Amino acid sequence: MALKIVKGSIDRMFDKNLQDLVRGIRNHKEDEAKYISTCIDEIKQELKQDNIAVKANAVCKLTYLQMLGYDVSWAAFNIVEVMSSSKFTYKVSCSQLQLQSVDAVLITTIINSVSLPLVTQDLSSPNQYDTGVALTGLSCFVTPDLARDLASDIMTLMSHTKPYIRKKAVLIMYKVFLKYPESLRPAFPRLKEKLEDPDPGVQSAAVNVICELARRNPKNYLSLAPLFFKLMTSSTNNWVLIKIIKLFGALTPLEPRLGKKLIEPLTNLIHSTFCLVFAVLISLSSGMPNHSASIQVRDFPLKYLGLLAMSKILKTHPKSVQSHKDLILQCLDDKDESIRLRALDLLYGMVSKKNLMEIVKKLMLHVDKAEGTTYRDELLTKIIDICSQSNYQYITNFEWYISILVELTRLEGTRHGHLIASQMLDVAIRVKAIRVFAVAQMATLLDNGHLLTGNMQRNGICEVLYAAAWICGEFSEHLEDPMQTLEAMLRPKVATLPGHIQAVYVQNAAKLFATVLRKQEGTTDSLAAQETSQLLIDRLPLFVQSANLEVQERASCILQLVKYIQKLQQKEVEVAEEVTALFAGELNPVAPKAQKKVPVPDGLDLDAWINEPPSESESEDEKPKAIFTKEEPKHTRPRHTEVDEKELARRREARKQEQANNPFYIKTSPSSQKVYQDQPGVEHIPVVQIDLSVPLKVPGMPMSDQYLKLEEERRQKERSERKKKEKKKKREKHGRGRRADSGPESEEDITPAHHVDIVTEEMPENALPSDDDDKDPNDPHKALDIDLDKAQSKSVVMLSTDPAYSQLPSFLFQASDLDFWLSSAPVPPVMQVESGYFIPQVMSAQFLFQKSTKHKKKKQKKEKEEKEKKKKKKHHHHHHHHHHHLHSADESVQNGTVEEEEEPLPVRTWPMWWFCMPHVLGCENYVFVCVYDVQGNLQDGSQVVVSVIFENKTDHFLKSMEFNVLDSLNSKLQRPEGSSPHDGLAVPFQLPPGVSNEARFVFSVQSIVMPQKLKGTLTFIVKTEDASTHEKLDFKLHFTCTSYLITTPCYSDAYAKLLESGELKSSSLKLEGVIMPFHHLLARICFHHHFSVVERIDSCASMYSRSIQGHHVCLLVKTSNQTVSIDAKCDEPSLLGNVLDEIKHTFSQC
Amino acid sequence: MIKAILIFNNHGKPRLSKFYEHYSEDTEQQIIRETFHLVSKRDENVCNFLEGGMLIGGSDNKLIYRHYATLYFVFCVDSSESELGILDLIQVFVETLDKCFENVCELDLIFHVDKVHHILSEMVMGGMVLETNMNEIITHVDAQNKMEKSEAGIAGAPARAVSAVKNMNLPEIPKNINIGDISIKVPNLPSFK
C-alpha cells in the first residue's frame, strides 16, 4: 500500500506542477499560445488518470490558465470530482477556481447531481478548515437550487462552536439570500443574534451582511438601529464602524430622529479618528439637520472624498455648499481626472439662475483646454445636463443657450452630437419664443455644414445637422432667406452624410420648398417659383439613387410631387396653398412614457378574444359560441353608449384646457378633426413679450459671452431701476419707520430676459400615475425586500407550539422598541450583552398579564362594550368565562362602587396553550402583552435565560416594575447577592404608553428532565394624571423540556458511535394521519424542538440535539403512509419522554 | 460588495484575478485590459479612486487601487463599500502577503498564485470582506499550510525535493528580473485608528 503511494508520487514528480507551468510559459514568450495548448492537452491527459493527486495538480494548473483567459469549463466535472476528494490540499485548489464561469446549465446539473452530497458532507466535516473551504467554494457557485437545499445546513453552521466557521457561514448567507430570498425570514433572527457574537470577526461579518441587505431596502432594518448604535459606540474595529456608519446613512432619511441621536457619538468618532470623518460626512449628510460643511482639502484621496461628501450634502443643504463654489471650480483645474469629474458632478447641483451663465462660461473654457476626449465629452454632457436640468429651470435666456449649443458643435471628435441635436430640437420645439432665433442659427449651421462634415472621423457631430435641418424645415416661416437654406440643403455634399440625416434633409427640403413657393407666388413672380421647382428636380435624383432605403423612398416620392407641381405651375395654377397644406399642423412634444400610460378605456378587455378561439374538437364547438354571444352585449354596450351633446361639449372643453393643441393625441370625439384645423389652442399661448433691452439678433455668429455681458448689463439696469423705485418708495414712506433692506439679489429677483412659454411634454388624458417606472424588475435585491418586522412575527408562528399564534397581532413585533429608544428618555439598557454565547432558543410560549384593577372611566366602559359585542361574534366557548368577568367589572362600575383600593379579583392562570393569542387580539383590559423566550445557556448547564418583552397597552405611564417568581425547589430566579429569595427583581426601565421593551431574567435550574411551571407576579405603579396606583399581575412561566435543548450539529460518524455506545435508553412514538411532506415534518421538528438533521435517506432521517446539561437526544424518524414513527434514544429517559410528549403535542396541533 | 480583485504589473500582465461575478473568460480579459489602461495612465500623486470602467458595472462601481513597486492592486467595488476602508484592505492584503512570503516580490506572486489565492480567500469571500485583522488571517493561513504539509507527509517529500532542484537549476529567474527592484516595499499607511 505504502509502496504504491510512493510509486505514484514518484511518477508524479515528473509531471508538470504549477510552478513548472508558469516557468514554461515564461520560457516560451514567442509561442506562448502553442505552448499552452500543449499544456492543456497534458492536463486533459492528467485528468483522465485515476490518481486523484494527479488530477488535483491538473486542476491547480487550470486555475492559472483561467486567469490568463483560457476557457476551462470543459473540466467542470473533474473539478467537482477533485473537490470531493478527502484531502484538504486538493480541495483548496478547487475552491480557488472560478467555477461560476462554467456554463450555467452544466453547473446546475453537475452540482445538483454530484456536489450536493459532497458539499453537505464537507459542511459537516469535523475539521474546521474542511468546512471553511467548502463554504468558500460554495460562495463562488451558489445556485438557487443549491441555496435552497443548503440554507438550513448553513443556518446550523451559523451557530457552530468555531468562530472561523460561524464567520464564513454568516457571510455566505448573503449569497444564499440573493439566490433564495425565502430563506431570509427564518434566518434573520439568527443573523441578528450574530451581531452580538463574542467573536469580533463574526460580528463584523454579520454587520457586513446586514449592511449589504439594508442598502437596498433600508426600511426593513430600521428596528435594528438600537443594536447598531450600541455596536457603534462599543466597537473598535474600523471596518465595522465604517459599515455601520454607512448603514446609518441609509437609515437616517427614513427616521429623522435618528440623526439627532447620532450627532453625539459621531462627533466623538470624528475627534478620535480623522480618517473616518469623511465616511461620516458622506453618510450623514443625508440625515443631519443644520449640518454645516467645511472641507479642508489636503491629501489627494481626501480631496476626492471631500468632494464626494459635498455632493451628498448638496442634496439636502445646497446653501452650505454653494459658498464653496470657487473652491470647486478650482478643482476643475486639478490634474486628477477623478477629482475633476467629481467637481463637475457638484457643479450640476450648484447652479442657480444667477450663476448659470458664469459657471457654463467657465466650463466652456475648460472644454477648449481639455485634452482627452473622454473628459471633454464628460464636460459637454455636464454642460447640457446643467442647463437642461429640471425643465430648463435655470435658463433665463434661451438665445444664450442656443448659442452655447452652437458653440459646442465646434468641438472636435465628440461622441455626443446626438445629445446636442436633441437639445436643439427640444428647445426649438418647446420654447416658442426662441424659434426665430433658433432657425436663423440653424440656417447658418446648415450653410456651414461642410465644416462639420469635413472629416468623416468626426461623424459624431454631424448629428447636429439632423436637428438643424429639421428645425429649418419645420419652422421655415421664420427663415429670412429660405431659398438660400434650400440650396444649402440640396448640395451634392449632403449625399456623404449618414442615411438618416439625408432622409431628414430630403423631407425638410420639401417643407422649405413649400414655404419658398408661398413667398414667391405672393410676389407673383411665377418664373422664380418655377426655377425653384427646377432646382429640386435637378438635385433630387442624387438622393433617389441613395443606398439608404428611407432616403430613396422619400426622395422619389417628393421628386414626383415636384414634377407634378411643376406641371401645374406651367399651367399657371396657384399651388402654394395646397403644397403648404401638406405640412400643416404643429408637432408637439410627447412625454417619453406617454404611450405606456394611456389607460385602458372602460369596457375594453384586452384579454378577451376578438375572434372566437379556434375550437379544438367539433364537440366543443358550440360552447365557445355560446360564450361569445353571451359576452357580446357586455363588451359592446359601453362602447356604444351615446354621450349626449352637453357631456360631449363639457369633455371637449376640459380637454382643450388641458392640452391646448395636440394633433397627435388620439381623440375619441369627432370634433378632433376640427381642432386640428382651427388650432384653437393658439390663443392659450401667451404672446411673447420681448424685452427690448436685449437685441434679438446679435450680428454674425453669436458668442455666448456677449450674452453674458448683455445679461449682466440688463440685470444691473434692472437693479438700478428697482433701487430707484425703492428709493422713491422710501422717500414716500419716510418717517413711517424703516423698512428692511432688500439685501442681496435673490433668486426670484432675476427676471428672465423674455417670457418664455416652455411647453411641457404631453401625457395622455387621465394617465395612470405610476412610480414603478424606475424599478428594474430584474434587480435581484428586489426579492429581498421583505418586511422583517413581519418576518419576526411569522417566524414566531413557525416556531410556536400553537397554530393560534398565527393570529398574533403584528403590534407585538413592530418597531415600538425603536420608538422608545429614539424618544428623548434616557437610553434604557436594551439588549444587554451577555458574556456567554447563546444558542438561540425559540419562543416556546407566551403569556400575558391580566389587569386586575377596575376600569374607572365610563368612556372606557363604552368602548369595552362595543368590543365585547365584537368579541362575542368572534370568540369561542372558552371565552365565556372571561366575558363573565368583564361583566362583573362593568356592573361594579355601574353601581358606582368606585374604590380606590382595588378589590382583589380572582386572577386566573391559564395553561400555556390556553391563553394564546386570541385573547391578545381584543384586550383592552390587559395592561401588558408580554412575550417570552426561553434560552438555554450553553456555557452554564444550569442556567436558562428568559427574555420578556413588556408592552404597555394602557394610556398611562408605568413605572417601578418588579418581576418576581415563586421559586420552586428545582428552578430559582437569580437575584442579586444579598437579597432574600422572596424579593422581586426590578425591571430596569419604565414604560410610557404604547411602548414595549425587553428585559432578561436568568433562572438557575437544577434538573431539566421535567417541564416546569413557575408562578410569578409583576407589580408596578400606574401613573395617571392625578394619581398613581399600585397594581399587581399574576402569571405563569412555562419551561418546556424542549426549551432546554440546544440545536447542535452532529456528524454522522460521531452519531453512529453514540448509538453504538449502548448507554442510551430508547423510547418510541407513533403519529397517525400526518399529511405533511417529510421535509416539512423534519423542518418542524428542527424548528420547534431544536433538533438538527444528521442524515436523511429517503423517508427516514436521523436527528440529534443536546440539552444544556449535555444529555444526548437522538431521533430516528420514519414515515410511511401518513404514519410517522419516531424511535428515540437518550441517556435520560424522563427527559426523552417529555420531549416526545411535546413533539406529539406539536403535531396534534396541525 | 467587491466585484473583482485584480493584480497586474506595470505592463498589464495579470498576476492575479478574482471575479466575484460571472463573466466569460473573454470579458474578464477585456476588463483586465481596460482597467490596466485606466489605471496605468494616472500619475503617482493623484487620488486612488477612479470611476467609470465601462465593462465592469457602470456608474455604481468604482475602482480603488494602489500601486506598489511593479504591481497594481485594483479592487472594483460598488457603492456600498467605503473608499478608505477598501484602501485599508489593500494595505492589509499587501502586508499579509509580505508576512507570508517574507519580503514579497512580483516573482512570489507569479510562482505562487495558488498561495495568493489562498490568502485572499481568507480575507474576502464571495465579494464580502471576511476578515480585516492581519494576525487572524495569518493564523488561519498558517494552520492550513501546516495541514497541507502533514497531509502530503512522506508521499509529498520527493515531489518537493524535485521542485526544489528544479528551482535551483533555473538560472533564468534572476536573469529575467532584477529582484532587488521589484520587491514590494510596503509603505506605512497613515493609521486608521
PDB file of N, CA and C in Angstrom, chain A residues 13 19-20 22-23 26-27 67 69 88-89 96 98 100-101 127 129 164 167-168 171 175 208 212 215 238-239 242-243 246 300 304 308 335-336 338 342, chain B residues 16-19 22 29 42 45-47 49 51 62 78-83 110 112 114 122 125-126 129 131 140 143-144 147 151 166-167 170 172 177 192:
ATOM      1  N   MET A  13       6.186  13.174  -9.695  1.00  0.00           N
ATOM      2  CA  MET A  13       7.115  14.287  -9.566  1.00  0.00           C
ATOM      3  C   MET A  13       7.698  14.715 -10.904  1.00  0.00           C
ATOM      4  N   GLN A  19       4.256  25.501 -10.756  1.00  0.00           N
ATOM      5  CA  GLN A  19       5.472  26.289 -10.936  1.00  0.00           C
ATOM      6  C   GLN A  19       6.103  26.019 -12.289  1.00  0.00           C
ATOM      7  N   ASP A  20       6.108  24.725 -12.640  1.00  0.00           N
ATOM      8  CA  ASP A  20       6.704  24.373 -13.925  1.00  0.00           C
ATOM      9  C   ASP A  20       5.940  25.002 -15.068  1.00  0.00           C
ATOM     10  N   VAL A  22       4.198  27.761 -15.006  1.00  0.00           N
ATOM     11  CA  VAL A  22       4.488  29.193 -15.059  1.00  0.00           C
ATOM     12  C   VAL A  22       5.845  29.417 -15.701  1.00  0.00           C
ATOM     13  N   ARG A  23       6.790  28.613 -15.267  1.00  0.00           N
ATOM     14  CA  ARG A  23       8.138  28.754 -15.789  1.00  0.00           C
ATOM     15  C   ARG A  23       8.157  28.492 -17.291  1.00  0.00           C
ATOM     16  N   ARG A  26       6.819  31.282 -19.245  1.00  0.00           N
ATOM     17  CA  ARG A  26       7.765  32.391 -19.304  1.00  0.00           C
ATOM     18  C   ARG A  26       8.903  32.104 -20.278  1.00  0.00           C
ATOM     19  N   ASN A  27       9.223  30.830 -20.429  1.00  0.00           N
ATOM     20  CA  ASN A  27      10.311  30.485 -21.347  1.00  0.00           C
ATOM     21  C   ASN A  27       9.870  30.452 -22.801  1.00  0.00           C
ATOM     22  N   MET A  67      -6.925  32.289 -15.307  1.00  0.00           N
ATOM     23  CA  MET A  67      -6.590  33.688 -15.086  1.00  0.00           C
ATOM     24  C   MET A  67      -6.035  34.316 -16.361  1.00  0.00           C
ATOM     25  N   GLY A  69      -6.996  33.722 -19.146  1.00  0.00           N
ATOM     26  CA  GLY A  69      -8.079  33.916 -20.105  1.00  0.00           C
ATOM     27  C   GLY A  69      -8.396  32.697 -20.945  1.00  0.00           C
ATOM     28  N   PHE A  88      -7.459  17.699   2.005  1.00  0.00           N
ATOM     29  CA  PHE A  88      -7.651  19.133   2.114  1.00  0.00           C
ATOM     30  C   PHE A  88      -6.937  19.884   0.995  1.00  0.00           C
ATOM     31  N   THR A  89      -5.690  19.493   0.763  1.00  0.00           N
ATOM     32  CA  THR A  89      -4.850  20.182  -0.204  1.00  0.00           C
ATOM     33  C   THR A  89      -5.533  20.319  -1.552  1.00  0.00           C
ATOM     34  N   GLN A  96     -10.410  27.729  -5.390  1.00  0.00           N
ATOM     35  CA  GLN A  96      -9.897  28.953  -5.997  1.00  0.00           C
ATOM     36  C   GLN A  96     -10.400  29.141  -7.413  1.00  0.00           C
ATOM     37  N   GLN A  98     -12.611  29.611 -10.436  1.00  0.00           N
ATOM     38  CA  GLN A  98     -13.917  30.250 -10.517  1.00  0.00           C
ATOM     39  C   GLN A  98     -14.862  29.387 -11.322  1.00  0.00           C
ATOM     40  N   GLN A 100     -17.817  29.400 -11.361  1.00  0.00           N
ATOM     41  CA  GLN A 100     -19.005  30.107 -11.848  1.00  0.00           C
ATOM     42  C   GLN A 100     -18.934  30.340 -13.355  1.00  0.00           C
ATOM     43  N   SER A 101     -17.699  30.377 -13.854  1.00  0.00           N
ATOM     44  CA  SER A 101     -17.575  30.673 -15.266  1.00  0.00           C
ATOM     45  C   SER A 101     -18.050  29.507 -16.124  1.00  0.00           C
ATOM     46  N   ASN A 127     -13.300  18.859  10.707  1.00  0.00           N
ATOM     47  CA  ASN A 127     -12.206  19.808  10.613  1.00  0.00           C
ATOM     48  C   ASN A 127     -12.726  21.176  10.178  1.00  0.00           C
ATOM     49  N   TYR A 129     -11.275  23.623   8.829  1.00  0.00           N
ATOM     50  CA  TYR A 129     -10.801  24.138   7.557  1.00  0.00           C
ATOM     51  C   TYR A 129     -11.456  23.444   6.377  1.00  0.00           C
ATOM     52  N   TYR A 164     -14.422  30.709  13.306  1.00  0.00           N
ATOM     53  CA  TYR A 164     -13.979  30.705  11.908  1.00  0.00           C
ATOM     54  C   TYR A 164     -15.100  30.245  10.986  1.00  0.00           C
ATOM     55  N   LYS A 167     -18.191  32.746  11.092  1.00  0.00           N
ATOM     56  CA  LYS A 167     -17.908  33.905  10.272  1.00  0.00           C
ATOM     57  C   LYS A 167     -18.230  33.625   8.810  1.00  0.00           C
ATOM     58  N   LYS A 168     -17.724  32.511   8.325  1.00  0.00           N
ATOM     59  CA  LYS A 168     -17.930  32.185   6.919  1.00  0.00           C
ATOM     60  C   LYS A 168     -19.391  31.874   6.639  1.00  0.00           C
ATOM     61  N   LEU A 171     -21.383  35.052   6.345  1.00  0.00           N
ATOM     62  CA  LEU A 171     -21.154  35.768   5.088  1.00  0.00           C
ATOM     63  C   LEU A 171     -21.844  35.085   3.916  1.00  0.00           C
ATOM     64  N   LYS A 175     -25.167  35.384   0.125  1.00  0.00           N
ATOM     65  CA  LYS A 175     -25.259  34.798  -1.211  1.00  0.00           C
ATOM     66  C   LYS A 175     -26.498  33.916  -1.313  1.00  0.00           C
ATOM     67  N   ASN A 208     -21.532  43.198   8.017  1.00  0.00           N
ATOM     68  CA  ASN A 208     -21.378  43.243   6.562  1.00  0.00           C
ATOM     69  C   ASN A 208     -22.636  42.803   5.853  1.00  0.00           C
ATOM     70  N   GLU A 212     -25.264  45.080   3.713  1.00  0.00           N
ATOM     71  CA  GLU A 212     -25.482  44.797   2.297  1.00  0.00           C
ATOM     72  C   GLU A 212     -26.977  44.627   2.014  1.00  0.00           C
ATOM     73  N   ARG A 215     -28.824  48.068   2.416  1.00  0.00           N
ATOM     74  CA  ARG A 215     -28.539  49.092   1.425  1.00  0.00           C
ATOM     75  C   ARG A 215     -29.671  49.182   0.413  1.00  0.00           C
ATOM     76  N   ASN A 238     -12.423  49.303  12.875  1.00  0.00           N
ATOM     77  CA  ASN A 238     -12.738  50.369  11.931  1.00  0.00           C
ATOM     78  C   ASN A 238     -13.640  49.915  10.810  1.00  0.00           C
ATOM     79  N   TRP A 239     -13.404  48.701  10.376  1.00  0.00           N
ATOM     80  CA  TRP A 239     -14.197  48.185   9.280  1.00  0.00           C
ATOM     81  C   TRP A 239     -15.676  48.147   9.669  1.00  0.00           C
ATOM     82  N   ILE A 242     -17.094  51.720   9.930  1.00  0.00           N
ATOM     83  CA  ILE A 242     -17.397  52.329   8.632  1.00  0.00           C
ATOM     84  C   ILE A 242     -18.695  51.769   8.083  1.00  0.00           C
ATOM     85  N   LYS A 243     -18.822  50.463   8.201  1.00  0.00           N
ATOM     86  CA  LYS A 243     -20.019  49.816   7.676  1.00  0.00           C
ATOM     87  C   LYS A 243     -21.264  50.317   8.404  1.00  0.00           C
ATOM     88  N   LYS A 246     -22.157  53.741   7.410  1.00  0.00           N
ATOM     89  CA  LYS A 246     -22.794  53.708   6.088  1.00  0.00           C
ATOM     90  C   LYS A 246     -24.253  53.305   6.220  1.00  0.00           C
ATOM     91  N   PHE A 300      -4.729  63.817  -1.372  1.00  0.00           N
ATOM     92  CA  PHE A 300      -5.449  63.559  -2.606  1.00  0.00           C
ATOM     93  C   PHE A 300      -6.686  62.703  -2.421  1.00  0.00           C
ATOM     94  N   TYR A 304     -10.708  63.998  -2.879  1.00  0.00           N
ATOM     95  CA  TYR A 304     -11.745  63.294  -3.628  1.00  0.00           C
ATOM     96  C   TYR A 304     -12.950  63.016  -2.747  1.00  0.00           C
ATOM     97  N   LEU A 308     -16.851  64.190  -2.788  1.00  0.00           N
ATOM     98  CA  LEU A 308     -17.928  63.195  -2.756  1.00  0.00           C
ATOM     99  C   LEU A 308     -18.911  63.543  -1.655  1.00  0.00           C
ATOM    100  N   LYS A 335      -5.217  68.151 -11.817  1.00  0.00           N
ATOM    101  CA  LYS A 335      -4.734  67.267 -12.883  1.00  0.00           C
ATOM    102  C   LYS A 335      -5.344  65.868 -12.783  1.00  0.00           C
ATOM    103  N   ASP A 336      -5.963  65.584 -11.651  1.00  0.00           N
ATOM    104  CA  ASP A 336      -6.542  64.261 -11.483  1.00  0.00           C
ATOM    105  C   ASP A 336      -7.945  64.226 -12.069  1.00  0.00           C
ATOM    106  N   SER A 338     -10.276  62.013 -11.772  1.00  0.00           N
ATOM    107  CA  SER A 338     -11.348  61.625 -10.840  1.00  0.00           C
ATOM    108  C   SER A 338     -11.873  62.826 -10.087  1.00  0.00           C
ATOM    109  N   ARG A 342     -15.632  64.577 -10.256  1.00  0.00           N
ATOM    110  CA  ARG A 342     -16.424  64.783  -9.041  1.00  0.00           C
ATOM    111  C   ARG A 342     -16.871  66.238  -8.943  1.00  0.00           C
TER     112      ARG A 342
ATOM    113  N   LEU B  16      -2.931  38.171 -10.778  1.00  0.00           N
ATOM    114  CA  LEU B  16      -3.999  37.504 -10.044  1.00  0.00           C
ATOM    115  C   LEU B  16      -5.299  38.154 -10.476  1.00  0.00           C
ATOM    116  N   SER B  17      -6.284  37.336 -10.710  1.00  0.00           N
ATOM    117  CA  SER B  17      -7.596  37.928 -10.999  1.00  0.00           C
ATOM    118  C   SER B  17      -8.646  37.101 -10.299  1.00  0.00           C
ATOM    119  N   LYS B  18      -9.501  37.784  -9.636  1.00  0.00           N
ATOM    120  CA  LYS B  18     -10.575  37.079  -8.933  1.00  0.00           C
ATOM    121  C   LYS B  18     -11.851  37.869  -9.178  1.00  0.00           C
ATOM    122  N   PHE B  19     -12.782  37.234  -9.827  1.00  0.00           N
ATOM    123  CA  PHE B  19     -14.050  37.907 -10.111  1.00  0.00           C
ATOM    124  C   PHE B  19     -15.129  37.314  -9.224  1.00  0.00           C
ATOM    125  N   HIS B  22     -20.104  36.728 -12.393  1.00  0.00           N
ATOM    126  CA  HIS B  22     -19.771  35.881 -13.527  1.00  0.00           C
ATOM    127  C   HIS B  22     -19.538  36.678 -14.811  1.00  0.00           C
ATOM    128  N   GLN B  29     -10.791  39.077 -19.549  1.00  0.00           N
ATOM    129  CA  GLN B  29      -9.544  39.596 -20.093  1.00  0.00           C
ATOM    130  C   GLN B  29      -9.704  41.046 -20.539  1.00  0.00           C
ATOM    131  N   ARG B  42      -2.538  57.052 -15.000  1.00  0.00           N
ATOM    132  CA  ARG B  42      -2.689  58.044 -13.940  1.00  0.00           C
ATOM    133  C   ARG B  42      -1.356  58.316 -13.256  1.00  0.00           C
ATOM    134  N   ASN B  45       0.819  60.788  -8.030  1.00  0.00           N
ATOM    135  CA  ASN B  45       0.336  61.607  -6.915  1.00  0.00           C
ATOM    136  C   ASN B  45      -1.103  62.082  -7.087  1.00  0.00           C
ATOM    137  N   VAL B  46      -1.904  61.269  -7.734  1.00  0.00           N
ATOM    138  CA  VAL B  46      -3.332  61.590  -7.785  1.00  0.00           C
ATOM    139  C   VAL B  46      -4.063  60.599  -6.878  1.00  0.00           C
ATOM    140  N   CYS B  47      -5.355  60.845  -6.716  1.00  0.00           N
ATOM    141  CA  CYS B  47      -6.058  60.037  -5.721  1.00  0.00           C
ATOM    142  C   CYS B  47      -6.245  58.604  -6.212  1.00  0.00           C
ATOM    143  N   PHE B  49      -8.827  56.710  -6.379  1.00  0.00           N
ATOM    144  CA  PHE B  49     -10.168  56.276  -6.760  1.00  0.00           C
ATOM    145  C   PHE B  49     -10.425  56.651  -8.203  1.00  0.00           C
ATOM    146  N   GLU B  51     -13.475  56.372 -11.336  1.00  0.00           N
ATOM    147  CA  GLU B  51     -14.828  55.952 -11.694  1.00  0.00           C
ATOM    148  C   GLU B  51     -14.866  55.578 -13.152  1.00  0.00           C
ATOM    149  N   LYS B  62     -16.741  51.560  -8.570  1.00  0.00           N
ATOM    150  CA  LYS B  62     -15.527  52.358  -8.513  1.00  0.00           C
ATOM    151  C   LYS B  62     -14.335  51.425  -8.557  1.00  0.00           C
ATOM    152  N   ASP B  78     -18.637  48.245  -5.448  1.00  0.00           N
ATOM    153  CA  ASP B  78     -19.821  49.054  -5.689  1.00  0.00           C
ATOM    154  C   ASP B  78     -19.981  50.063  -4.554  1.00  0.00           C
ATOM    155  N   SER B  79     -21.086  50.788  -4.576  1.00  0.00           N
ATOM    156  CA  SER B  79     -21.175  51.957  -3.697  1.00  0.00           C
ATOM    157  C   SER B  79     -21.355  51.592  -2.227  1.00  0.00           C
ATOM    158  N   SER B  80     -21.564  50.319  -1.917  1.00  0.00           N
ATOM    159  CA  SER B  80     -21.768  50.006  -0.509  1.00  0.00           C
ATOM    160  C   SER B  80     -20.444  49.925   0.245  1.00  0.00           C
ATOM    161  N   GLU B  81     -19.339  49.917  -0.485  1.00  0.00           N
ATOM    162  CA  GLU B  81     -18.060  49.841   0.200  1.00  0.00           C
ATOM    163  C   GLU B  81     -17.503  51.249   0.402  1.00  0.00           C
ATOM    164  N   SER B  82     -16.812  51.399   1.495  1.00  0.00           N
ATOM    165  CA  SER B  82     -16.203  52.691   1.766  1.00  0.00           C
ATOM    166  C   SER B  82     -14.849  52.759   1.076  1.00  0.00           C
ATOM    167  N   GLU B  83     -14.576  53.879   0.450  1.00  0.00           N
ATOM    168  CA  GLU B  83     -13.344  54.008  -0.324  1.00  0.00           C
ATOM    169  C   GLU B  83     -12.115  53.813   0.559  1.00  0.00           C
ATOM    170  N   ILE B 110       3.992  35.417  -9.014  1.00  0.00           N
ATOM    171  CA  ILE B 110       3.960  34.668 -10.270  1.00  0.00           C
ATOM    172  C   ILE B 110       3.982  33.173 -10.001  1.00  0.00           C
ATOM    173  N   HIS B 112       3.567  31.569  -7.074  1.00  0.00           N
ATOM    174  CA  HIS B 112       2.711  31.008  -6.018  1.00  0.00           C
ATOM    175  C   HIS B 112       1.313  31.606  -6.070  1.00  0.00           C
ATOM    176  N   ASP B 114      -1.372  30.176  -6.374  1.00  0.00           N
ATOM    177  CA  ASP B 114      -2.314  29.428  -5.547  1.00  0.00           C
ATOM    178  C   ASP B 114      -2.291  29.909  -4.100  1.00  0.00           C
ATOM    179  N   GLU B 122      -9.018  34.060   2.505  1.00  0.00           N
ATOM    180  CA  GLU B 122      -9.205  34.258   3.944  1.00  0.00           C
ATOM    181  C   GLU B 122      -9.635  35.693   4.264  1.00  0.00           C
ATOM    182  N   MET B 125     -14.564  36.783   0.842  1.00  0.00           N
ATOM    183  CA  MET B 125     -15.275  35.582   0.431  1.00  0.00           C
ATOM    184  C   MET B 125     -16.513  35.988  -0.347  1.00  0.00           C
ATOM    185  N   GLY B 126     -16.597  35.509  -1.547  1.00  0.00           N
ATOM    186  CA  GLY B 126     -17.777  35.805  -2.366  1.00  0.00           C
ATOM    187  C   GLY B 126     -18.057  37.288  -2.493  1.00  0.00           C
ATOM    188  N   VAL B 129     -16.215  41.138   2.576  1.00  0.00           N
ATOM    189  CA  VAL B 129     -15.000  41.140   3.378  1.00  0.00           C
ATOM    190  C   VAL B 129     -15.174  40.210   4.565  1.00  0.00           C
ATOM    191  N   GLU B 131     -12.418  39.105   6.742  1.00  0.00           N
ATOM    192  CA  GLU B 131     -11.575  39.365   7.900  1.00  0.00           C
ATOM    193  C   GLU B 131     -10.650  40.531   7.557  1.00  0.00           C
ATOM    194  N   HIS B 140      -4.822  31.623  10.314  1.00  0.00           N
ATOM    195  CA  HIS B 140      -5.577  30.623   9.568  1.00  0.00           C
ATOM    196  C   HIS B 140      -4.794  30.110   8.369  1.00  0.00           C
ATOM    197  N   ALA B 143      -2.157  27.715   9.655  1.00  0.00           N
ATOM    198  CA  ALA B 143      -2.736  26.450  10.107  1.00  0.00           C
ATOM    199  C   ALA B 143      -3.065  25.564   8.915  1.00  0.00           C
ATOM    200  N   GLN B 144      -3.574  26.179   7.857  1.00  0.00           N
ATOM    201  CA  GLN B 144      -3.946  25.382   6.692  1.00  0.00           C
ATOM    202  C   GLN B 144      -2.717  24.898   5.940  1.00  0.00           C
ATOM    203  N   MET B 147      -1.543  21.905   7.686  1.00  0.00           N
ATOM    204  CA  MET B 147      -2.380  20.760   7.355  1.00  0.00           C
ATOM    205  C   MET B 147      -1.982  20.148   6.025  1.00  0.00           C
ATOM    206  N   GLU B 151      -0.540  16.457   5.442  1.00  0.00           N
ATOM    207  CA  GLU B 151      -1.271  15.548   4.564  1.00  0.00           C
ATOM    208  C   GLU B 151      -0.336  14.933   3.536  1.00  0.00           C
ATOM    209  N   LYS B 166      14.493  21.700  -9.240  1.00  0.00           N
ATOM    210  CA  LYS B 166      14.124  22.440 -10.453  1.00  0.00           C
ATOM    211  C   LYS B 166      14.357  23.932 -10.256  1.00  0.00           C
ATOM    212  N   ASN B 167      13.968  24.379  -9.099  1.00  0.00           N
ATOM    213  CA  ASN B 167      14.143  25.794  -8.817  1.00  0.00           C
ATOM    214  C   ASN B 167      15.601  26.198  -8.874  1.00  0.00           C
ATOM    215  N   LEU B 170      17.305  26.568 -12.358  1.00  0.00           N
ATOM    216  CA  LEU B 170      16.789  27.526 -13.333  1.00  0.00           C
ATOM    217  C   LEU B 170      17.349  28.906 -13.091  1.00  0.00           C
ATOM    218  N   GLU B 172      17.316  31.273 -15.023  1.00  0.00           N
ATOM    219  CA  GLU B 172      16.688  32.377 -15.770  1.00  0.00           C
ATOM    220  C   GLU B 172      15.831  33.265 -14.885  1.00  0.00           C
ATOM    221  N   ILE B 177      14.563  39.080 -14.248  1.00  0.00           N
ATOM    222  CA  ILE B 177      14.076  40.205 -13.467  1.00  0.00           C
ATOM    223  C   ILE B 177      15.028  40.492 -12.323  1.00  0.00           C
ATOM    224  N   PHE B 192      -5.438  54.106  10.495  1.00  0.00           N
ATOM    225  CA  PHE B 192      -6.840  54.469  10.501  1.00  0.00           C
ATOM    226  C   PHE B 192      -7.366  54.629  11.917  1.00  0.00           C
TER     227      PHE B 192
END
